[in-house]
mmCIF file of C-alpha atoms in Angstrom:
data_model
loop_
_atom_site.group_PDB
_atom_site.id
_atom_site.type_symbol
_atom_site.label_atom_id
_atom_site.label_comp_id
_atom_site.label_asym_id
_atom_site.label_seq_id
_atom_site.Cartn_x
_atom_site.Cartn_y
_atom_site.Cartn_z
ATOM 1 C CA MET F 689 -0.627 -17.909 -66.849
ATOM 2 C CA LYS F 690 -3.774 -19.478 -68.262
ATOM 3 C CA LYS F 691 -4.721 -18.549 -71.833
ATOM 4 C CA SER F 692 -8.186 -17.226 -72.574
ATOM 5 C CA PRO F 693 -10.225 -19.219 -75.061
ATOM 6 C CA ASN F 694 -9.842 -18.151 -78.682
ATOM 7 C CA SER F 695 -12.956 -16.548 -80.185
ATOM 8 C CA ILE F 696 -12.954 -19.041 -83.057
ATOM 9 C CA ASP F 697 -12.656 -21.999 -80.647
ATOM 10 C CA ILE F 698 -15.627 -20.634 -78.698
ATOM 11 C CA HIS F 699 -17.649 -20.185 -81.887
ATOM 12 C CA VAL F 700 -16.838 -23.674 -83.201
ATOM 13 C CA GLY F 701 -17.692 -25.148 -79.801
ATOM 14 C CA SER F 702 -21.027 -23.364 -79.661
ATOM 15 C CA ARG F 703 -21.863 -24.659 -83.154
ATOM 16 C CA ILE F 704 -20.972 -28.210 -82.065
ATOM 17 C CA ARG F 705 -23.287 -27.858 -79.067
ATOM 18 C CA LEU F 706 -26.098 -26.323 -81.103
ATOM 19 C CA ARG F 707 -26.027 -29.103 -83.701
ATOM 20 C CA ARG F 708 -25.686 -31.845 -81.073
ATOM 21 C CA VAL F 709 -28.691 -30.567 -79.145
ATOM 22 C CA MET F 710 -30.726 -30.073 -82.325
ATOM 23 C CA LEU F 711 -30.155 -33.753 -83.099
ATOM 24 C CA GLY F 712 -31.103 -34.745 -79.549
ATOM 25 C CA LEU F 713 -27.688 -36.247 -78.770
ATOM 26 C CA SER F 714 -26.210 -36.157 -75.291
ATOM 27 C CA GLN F 715 -22.590 -35.187 -74.698
ATOM 28 C CA GLU F 716 -22.035 -38.782 -73.633
ATOM 29 C CA LYS F 717 -23.388 -40.197 -76.926
ATOM 30 C CA LEU F 718 -21.259 -37.817 -78.983
ATOM 31 C CA GLY F 719 -18.248 -38.644 -76.829
ATOM 32 C CA ASP F 720 -18.850 -42.376 -77.332
ATOM 33 C CA GLY F 721 -18.949 -41.877 -81.090
ATOM 34 C CA LEU F 722 -15.675 -39.970 -80.922
ATOM 35 C CA GLY F 723 -14.031 -42.312 -78.428
ATOM 36 C CA ILE F 724 -13.658 -39.562 -75.814
ATOM 37 C CA THR F 725 -15.309 -38.676 -72.499
ATOM 38 C CA PHE F 726 -18.324 -36.407 -72.205
ATOM 39 C CA GLN F 727 -16.087 -34.062 -70.195
ATOM 40 C CA GLN F 728 -13.883 -33.616 -73.258
ATOM 41 C CA VAL F 729 -16.975 -32.851 -75.345
ATOM 42 C CA GLN F 730 -17.891 -30.192 -72.736
ATOM 43 C CA LYS F 731 -14.443 -28.632 -73.093
ATOM 44 C CA TYR F 732 -14.799 -28.528 -76.883
ATOM 45 C CA GLU F 733 -18.253 -26.973 -76.620
ATOM 46 C CA LYS F 734 -17.058 -24.273 -74.208
ATOM 47 C CA GLY F 735 -14.011 -23.527 -76.367
ATOM 48 C CA THR F 736 -11.731 -24.435 -73.456
ATOM 49 C CA ASN F 737 -9.965 -27.059 -75.583
ATOM 50 C CA ARG F 738 -9.319 -26.707 -79.282
ATOM 51 C CA VAL F 739 -10.785 -29.230 -81.677
ATOM 52 C CA GLY F 740 -8.165 -30.626 -84.050
ATOM 53 C CA ALA F 741 -8.855 -30.829 -87.785
ATOM 54 C CA SER F 742 -9.306 -34.609 -87.931
ATOM 55 C CA ARG F 743 -11.487 -34.559 -84.814
ATOM 56 C CA LEU F 744 -13.640 -31.781 -86.268
ATOM 57 C CA GLN F 745 -14.045 -33.815 -89.469
ATOM 58 C CA HIS F 746 -15.199 -36.795 -87.383
ATOM 59 C CA ILE F 747 -17.612 -34.570 -85.440
ATOM 60 C CA SER F 748 -19.038 -33.222 -88.701
ATOM 61 C CA GLU F 749 -19.673 -36.790 -89.884
ATOM 62 C CA LEU F 750 -21.371 -37.784 -86.622
ATOM 63 C CA LEU F 751 -23.500 -34.629 -86.592
ATOM 64 C CA ASP F 752 -24.280 -34.959 -90.310
ATOM 65 C CA VAL F 753 -23.120 -31.505 -91.386
ATOM 66 C CA HIS F 754 -20.389 -30.217 -93.683
ATOM 67 C CA ILE F 755 -17.300 -29.126 -91.770
ATOM 68 C CA SER F 756 -17.887 -25.532 -92.909
ATOM 69 C CA TYR F 757 -21.040 -25.497 -90.737
ATOM 70 C CA PHE F 758 -18.870 -24.963 -87.658
ATOM 71 C CA PHE F 759 -17.360 -21.793 -89.127
ATOM 72 C CA GLU F 760 -20.571 -20.156 -90.369
ATOM 73 C CA GLY F 761 -20.890 -16.730 -88.793
ATOM 74 C CA VAL F 762 -17.451 -16.913 -87.192
ATOM 75 C CA PRO F 763 -16.536 -13.567 -85.606
ATOM 76 C CA ASP F 764 -13.803 -11.503 -87.224
ATOM 77 C CA ALA F 765 -10.865 -12.040 -84.905
ATOM 78 C CA GLY F 766 -8.786 -9.178 -86.340
ATOM 79 C CA ASN F 767 -5.538 -8.694 -84.455
ATOM 80 C CA ASP F 768 -6.959 -9.601 -81.055
ATOM 81 C CA ARG F 769 -7.607 -13.326 -81.365
ATOM 82 C CA THR F 770 -8.885 -13.985 -77.847
ATOM 83 C CA VAL F 771 -12.101 -13.071 -76.092
ATOM 84 C CA ALA F 772 -13.132 -13.810 -72.551
ATOM 85 C CA VAL F 773 -16.876 -13.765 -73.193
ATOM 86 C CA PRO F 774 -18.763 -15.264 -76.138
ATOM 87 C CA SER F 775 -20.842 -12.932 -78.302
ATOM 88 C CA ALA F 776 -24.476 -12.260 -77.458
ATOM 89 C CA LEU F 777 -25.511 -14.501 -80.355
ATOM 90 C CA SER F 778 -23.372 -17.384 -79.076
ATOM 91 C CA GLN F 779 -24.755 -16.902 -75.585
ATOM 92 C CA PHE F 780 -28.314 -16.982 -76.923
ATOM 93 C CA LEU F 781 -27.673 -20.056 -79.088
ATOM 94 C CA ASN F 782 -26.239 -21.830 -76.063
ATOM 95 C CA SER F 783 -29.240 -20.979 -73.876
ATOM 96 C CA LYS F 784 -32.187 -23.332 -73.413
ATOM 97 C CA GLU F 785 -34.476 -20.804 -75.094
ATOM 98 C CA GLY F 786 -32.132 -20.368 -78.051
ATOM 99 C CA ILE F 787 -31.772 -24.090 -78.596
ATOM 100 C CA SER F 788 -35.503 -24.648 -78.237
ATOM 101 C CA LEU F 789 -36.268 -21.840 -80.683
ATOM 102 C CA ALA F 790 -33.703 -23.107 -83.198
ATOM 103 C CA LYS F 791 -35.077 -26.655 -83.001
ATOM 104 C CA ALA F 792 -38.664 -25.520 -83.433
ATOM 105 C CA PHE F 793 -37.788 -23.127 -86.260
ATOM 106 C CA SER F 794 -35.760 -25.725 -88.153
ATOM 107 C CA ALA F 795 -38.706 -28.137 -87.896
ATOM 108 C CA ILE F 796 -40.841 -25.758 -89.988
ATOM 109 C CA LYS F 797 -40.472 -27.028 -93.557
ATOM 110 C CA ASP F 798 -42.648 -24.456 -95.354
ATOM 111 C CA VAL F 799 -40.405 -21.533 -96.363
ATOM 112 C CA ARG F 800 -43.353 -19.107 -96.362
ATOM 113 C CA VAL F 801 -44.230 -20.021 -92.778
ATOM 114 C CA ARG F 802 -40.579 -19.682 -91.732
ATOM 115 C CA ARG F 803 -40.486 -16.235 -93.318
ATOM 116 C CA ARG F 804 -43.639 -15.177 -91.447
ATOM 117 C CA VAL F 805 -42.284 -16.486 -88.135
ATOM 118 C CA LEU F 806 -39.063 -14.546 -88.695
ATOM 119 C CA GLU F 807 -41.000 -11.377 -89.504
ATOM 120 C CA LEU F 808 -43.069 -11.834 -86.344
ATOM 121 C CA VAL F 809 -39.995 -12.295 -84.164
ATOM 122 C CA GLN F 810 -38.302 -9.285 -85.778
ATOM 123 C CA SER F 811 -41.376 -7.115 -85.158
ATOM 124 C CA LEU F 812 -41.505 -8.197 -81.511
ATOM 125 C CA GLY F 813 -37.785 -7.550 -81.093
ATOM 126 C CA GLY F 814 -37.946 -3.902 -82.109
ATOM 127 C CA ASN F 815 -34.961 -2.699 -84.115
ATOM 128 C CA ALA F 816 -32.948 -5.866 -83.594
ATOM 129 C CA GLU F 817 -33.115 -6.668 -87.304
ATOM 130 C CA THR F 818 -30.457 -4.055 -88.055
ATOM 131 C CA ASP F 819 -27.865 -6.455 -86.626
ATOM 132 C CA ALA F 820 -29.570 -9.611 -87.870
ATOM 133 C CA PRO F 821 -29.228 -11.115 -91.341
ATOM 134 C CA LYS F 822 -31.891 -10.064 -93.826
ATOM 135 C CA THR F 823 -34.807 -12.429 -94.361
ATOM 136 C CA THR F 824 -33.627 -13.073 -97.926
ATOM 137 C CA GLU F 825 -30.213 -14.184 -96.638
ATOM 138 C CA ILE F 826 -31.753 -16.655 -94.211
ATOM 139 C CA PHE F 827 -33.911 -18.247 -96.890
ATOM 140 C CA ALA F 828 -31.308 -18.216 -99.669
ATOM 141 C CA THR F 829 -30.626 -21.920 -99.149
ATOM 142 C CA PRO F 830 -33.462 -24.389 -98.699
ATOM 143 C CA VAL F 831 -33.799 -26.438 -95.535
ATOM 144 C CA ASN F 832 -33.539 -30.203 -95.970
#
């Protein structure tokens, strides 16, 4: 019997993919840096294979983020630690539109402009902001 991917593995994988794409790295380039195949990178990104602690540390160094980045916003697994389908947020962040939006948004250095863009998107999205983090939470830490 095949095990379903763990929700945390899926989340970590989606964060690896998001950061890799934001940096403009291919799966092949990341795999080369790790000494693994691009197929293995795909499995990590889908959550099919778990990323070991030392491997995740190496990935964080190559992607120039703190290791905690991969666990930001991790879903509460509770007692049921497996999910068959990633959350709507993970699905969006793994879509072409989500990646493109994240890249463009992170390129905006002026915090006031970022705030205005967020307000615009929230107004266009209707009541979606009830599930989204507050604007003050998003801008609590400056962007480098």
